[in-house]
Amino acid sequence: MLRIPCPVCGLRDETEFVYREDASVRRPDPGETDPTVWHDAVFIRENPRGKHLEYWHHVHGCREVVVVERNTLTHEIGRCRQAREVQG
């Protein structure tokens, strides 16, 4: 089981969270009309090894969306921040 250090609630079990998505993906501009660009953004993804940023939603706690740094090989959890602090 993963233990995620929620910046609001402290260290919690992963069962309190729901995985949202890859936090490193940048979506195309909403006005983009080329279907190839959207296809690649949605379906063509890297499968990272090592440190990776992910969005997790703390549904059974503070309800914040957090960005978690997780090592995909060892599942070691690194830094965890509120998503609103990371964006912008």
Coordinates of N, CA and C in Angstrom, one line a residue:
M1 N 0.8 -1.2 0.0 CA 0.0 0.0 0.0 C 0.9 1.2 0.0
L2 N 0.5 2.2 -0.8 CA 1.2 3.5 -0.8 C 0.7 4.3 0.4
R3 N 1.6 5.2 0.9 CA 1.2 6.2 1.9 C 1.5 7.5 1.3
I4 N 0.5 8.3 1.1 CA 0.7 9.6 0.5 C 0.6 10.7 1.5
P5 N 1.7 11.6 1.5 CA 1.7 12.7 2.4 C 0.9 13.9 2.0
C6 N -0.4 13.9 2.2 CA -1.3 15.0 1.8 C -0.8 16.2 2.5
P7 N -0.6 17.3 1.7 CA -0.2 18.6 2.3 C -1.2 19.2 3.3
V8 N -2.4 18.8 3.2 CA -3.5 19.3 4.1 C -3.7 18.4 5.3
C9 N -3.8 17.1 5.1 CA -4.2 16.1 6.1 C -3.0 15.3 6.7
G10 N -1.9 15.4 6.1 CA -0.7 14.6 6.6 C -0.7 13.2 5.9
L11 N 0.1 12.3 6.4 CA 0.3 11.0 5.8 C -1.0 10.2 5.9
R12 N -1.4 9.7 4.7 CA -2.6 8.9 4.6 C -2.4 7.7 3.7
D13 N -3.3 6.7 3.9 CA -3.3 5.5 3.0 C -3.8 5.9 1.6
E14 N -3.3 5.2 0.6 CA -3.7 5.4 -0.8 C -5.2 5.1 -1.0
T15 N -5.8 4.3 -0.1 CA -7.2 4.0 -0.3 C -8.1 5.2 -0.1
E16 N -7.6 6.3 0.5 CA -8.3 7.5 0.7 C -8.3 8.4 -0.6
F17 N -7.5 8.0 -1.6 CA -7.3 8.8 -2.8 C -7.8 8.0 -4.0
V18 N -8.0 8.8 -5.1 CA -8.3 8.2 -6.4 C -7.3 8.8 -7.4
Y19 N -6.7 7.9 -8.1 CA -5.7 8.4 -9.1 C -6.5 9.1 -10.2
R20 N -6.0 10.3 -10.6 CA -6.7 11.1 -11.6 C -6.0 10.9 -13.0
E21 N -4.7 11.3 -13.1 CA -4.0 11.2 -14.4 C -2.6 11.7 -14.3
D22 N -1.9 11.5 -15.4 CA -0.5 12.0 -15.5 C -0.4 13.5 -15.4
A23 N 0.3 14.0 -14.4 CA 0.4 15.4 -14.2 C 1.4 16.1 -15.2
S24 N 2.1 15.3 -15.9 CA 3.1 16.0 -16.8 C 2.6 16.2 -18.2
V25 N 1.4 15.7 -18.5 CA 0.8 15.8 -19.9 C 0.3 17.3 -20.1
R26 N 0.7 17.9 -21.2 CA 0.1 19.2 -21.5 C -0.8 19.0 -22.7
R27 N -2.1 19.4 -22.5 CA -3.1 19.2 -23.5 C -2.9 20.3 -24.6
P28 N -3.4 20.0 -25.8 CA -3.3 21.0 -26.9 C -4.3 22.2 -26.5
D29 N -4.1 23.3 -27.2 CA -5.0 24.4 -27.1 C -6.4 24.0 -27.4
P30 N -7.4 24.4 -26.6 CA -8.8 23.9 -26.9 C -9.3 24.3 -28.3
G31 N -8.7 25.3 -28.9 CA -9.1 25.7 -30.2 C -8.5 24.9 -31.3
E32 N -7.6 23.9 -31.0 CA -6.9 23.1 -32.0 C -7.9 22.2 -32.7
T33 N -7.9 22.2 -34.0 CA -8.8 21.4 -34.8 C -8.2 20.2 -35.5
D34 N -6.9 20.1 -35.5 CA -6.2 19.0 -36.1 C -6.5 17.7 -35.3
P35 N -7.2 16.7 -35.9 CA -7.5 15.5 -35.1 C -6.2 14.7 -34.7
T36 N -5.2 14.8 -35.5 CA -3.9 14.1 -35.2 C -3.3 14.6 -34.0
V37 N -3.4 15.9 -33.8 CA -2.8 16.5 -32.5 C -3.6 16.0 -31.3
W38 N -4.9 16.0 -31.4 CA -5.7 15.5 -30.3 C -5.5 14.0 -30.1
H39 N -5.4 13.2 -31.2 CA -5.2 11.8 -31.1 C -3.9 11.5 -30.3
D40 N -2.8 12.2 -30.7 CA -1.5 12.0 -30.1 C -1.6 12.4 -28.6
A41 N -2.3 13.5 -28.3 CA -2.3 14.0 -26.9 C -3.1 13.0 -26.0
V42 N -4.1 12.3 -26.6 CA -4.9 11.4 -25.8 C -4.3 10.0 -25.7
F43 N -3.9 9.5 -26.9 CA -3.5 8.1 -26.9 C -2.0 7.8 -27.0
I44 N -1.2 8.7 -27.4 CA 0.2 8.4 -27.6 C 1.0 9.0 -26.4
R45 N 1.3 8.2 -25.4 CA 1.9 8.6 -24.2 C 3.1 7.8 -23.9
E46 N 4.0 8.5 -23.2 CA 5.2 7.8 -22.7 C 4.8 6.9 -21.5
N47 N 5.6 5.9 -21.3 CA 5.4 5.0 -20.2 C 6.7 5.2 -19.3
P48 N 6.7 6.2 -18.4 CA 7.9 6.6 -17.7 C 8.4 5.5 -16.7
R49 N 9.7 5.5 -16.6 CA 10.4 4.7 -15.6 C 11.1 5.7 -14.6
G50 N 10.8 5.5 -13.4 CA 11.5 6.4 -12.4 C 10.5 7.4 -11.9
K51 N 11.0 8.6 -11.5 CA 10.2 9.7 -10.9 C 9.2 10.2 -12.0
H52 N 8.0 10.4 -11.5 CA 6.9 10.7 -12.4 C 5.9 11.5 -11.5
L53 N 5.2 12.6 -12.2 CA 4.2 13.4 -11.5 C 2.8 12.9 -11.8
E54 N 2.0 12.7 -10.8 CA 0.6 12.2 -11.0 C -0.3 13.1 -10.2
Y55 N -1.6 13.2 -10.7 CA -2.7 13.9 -10.0 C -3.4 12.8 -9.2
W56 N -3.6 13.1 -7.9 CA -4.4 12.2 -7.1 C -5.5 13.1 -6.4
H57 N -6.7 12.6 -6.3 CA -7.8 13.3 -5.6 C -8.0 12.7 -4.2
H58 N -7.9 13.5 -3.2 CA -8.1 13.0 -1.8 C -9.6 12.9 -1.5
V59 N -10.3 12.0 -2.0 CA -11.8 11.9 -1.9 C -12.3 11.6 -0.5
H60 N -11.5 10.9 0.3 CA -12.0 10.5 1.7 C -11.2 11.3 2.7
G61 N -10.9 12.6 2.4 CA -10.2 13.5 3.3 C -10.6 14.9 2.9
C62 N -9.6 15.7 2.6 CA -9.8 17.1 2.4 C -10.4 17.4 1.0
R63 N -10.5 16.5 0.2 CA -11.0 16.6 -1.2 C -10.2 17.4 -2.1
E64 N -9.0 17.7 -1.8 CA -8.0 18.4 -2.6 C -7.5 17.5 -3.7
V65 N -7.1 18.1 -4.8 CA -6.4 17.4 -5.8 C -4.9 17.7 -5.6
V66 N -4.1 16.7 -5.5 CA -2.7 16.9 -5.2 C -1.8 16.3 -6.3
V67 N -0.6 16.9 -6.5 CA 0.4 16.4 -7.4 C 1.4 15.6 -6.6
V68 N 1.5 14.3 -6.9 CA 2.4 13.4 -6.2 C 3.5 13.0 -7.1
E69 N 4.7 13.1 -6.5 CA 5.9 12.6 -7.3 C 6.1 11.1 -6.8
R70 N 6.0 10.2 -7.8 CA 6.0 8.8 -7.4 C 7.0 8.1 -8.3
N71 N 7.9 7.3 -7.8 CA 8.8 6.5 -8.6 C 8.0 5.3 -9.1
T72 N 7.9 5.2 -10.4 CA 7.1 4.1 -11.0 C 7.8 2.7 -10.9
L73 N 9.0 2.7 -10.6 CA 9.7 1.4 -10.4 C 9.6 0.9 -9.0
T74 N 9.8 1.8 -8.0 CA 9.8 1.4 -6.6 C 8.5 1.7 -5.8
H75 N 7.7 2.6 -6.4 CA 6.5 3.1 -5.8 C 6.8 4.1 -4.6
E76 N 8.1 4.5 -4.5 CA 8.4 5.4 -3.5 C 7.8 6.8 -3.8
I77 N 7.2 7.3 -2.7 CA 6.5 8.6 -2.8 C 7.5 9.7 -2.4
G78 N 7.6 10.8 -3.3 CA 8.4 11.9 -3.0 C 7.5 13.1 -2.6
R79 N 7.8 14.2 -3.2 CA 7.1 15.4 -2.9 C 5.6 15.4 -3.2
C80 N 4.8 16.0 -2.4 CA 3.3 16.0 -2.7 C 2.9 17.5 -2.4
R81 N 2.2 18.1 -3.4 CA 1.8 19.5 -3.3 C 0.3 19.6 -3.8
Q82 N -0.4 20.6 -3.3 CA -1.7 20.9 -3.8 C -1.6 21.3 -5.3
A83 N -2.5 20.8 -6.1 CA -2.4 21.0 -7.6 C -2.4 22.5 -7.9
R84 N -3.2 23.3 -7.2 CA -3.3 24.7 -7.4 C -2.0 25.4 -7.2
E85 N -1.1 24.9 -6.4 CA 0.2 25.5 -6.2 C 1.2 25.2 -7.3
V86 N 0.9 24.1 -8.0 CA 1.8 23.6 -9.1 C 1.5 24.3 -10.4
Q87 N 0.2 24.5 -10.7 CA -0.2 25.1 -11.9 C 0.0 26.6 -11.9
G88 N 0.1 27.2 -13.0 CA 0.2 28.7 -13.1 C 1.4 29.2 -13.6

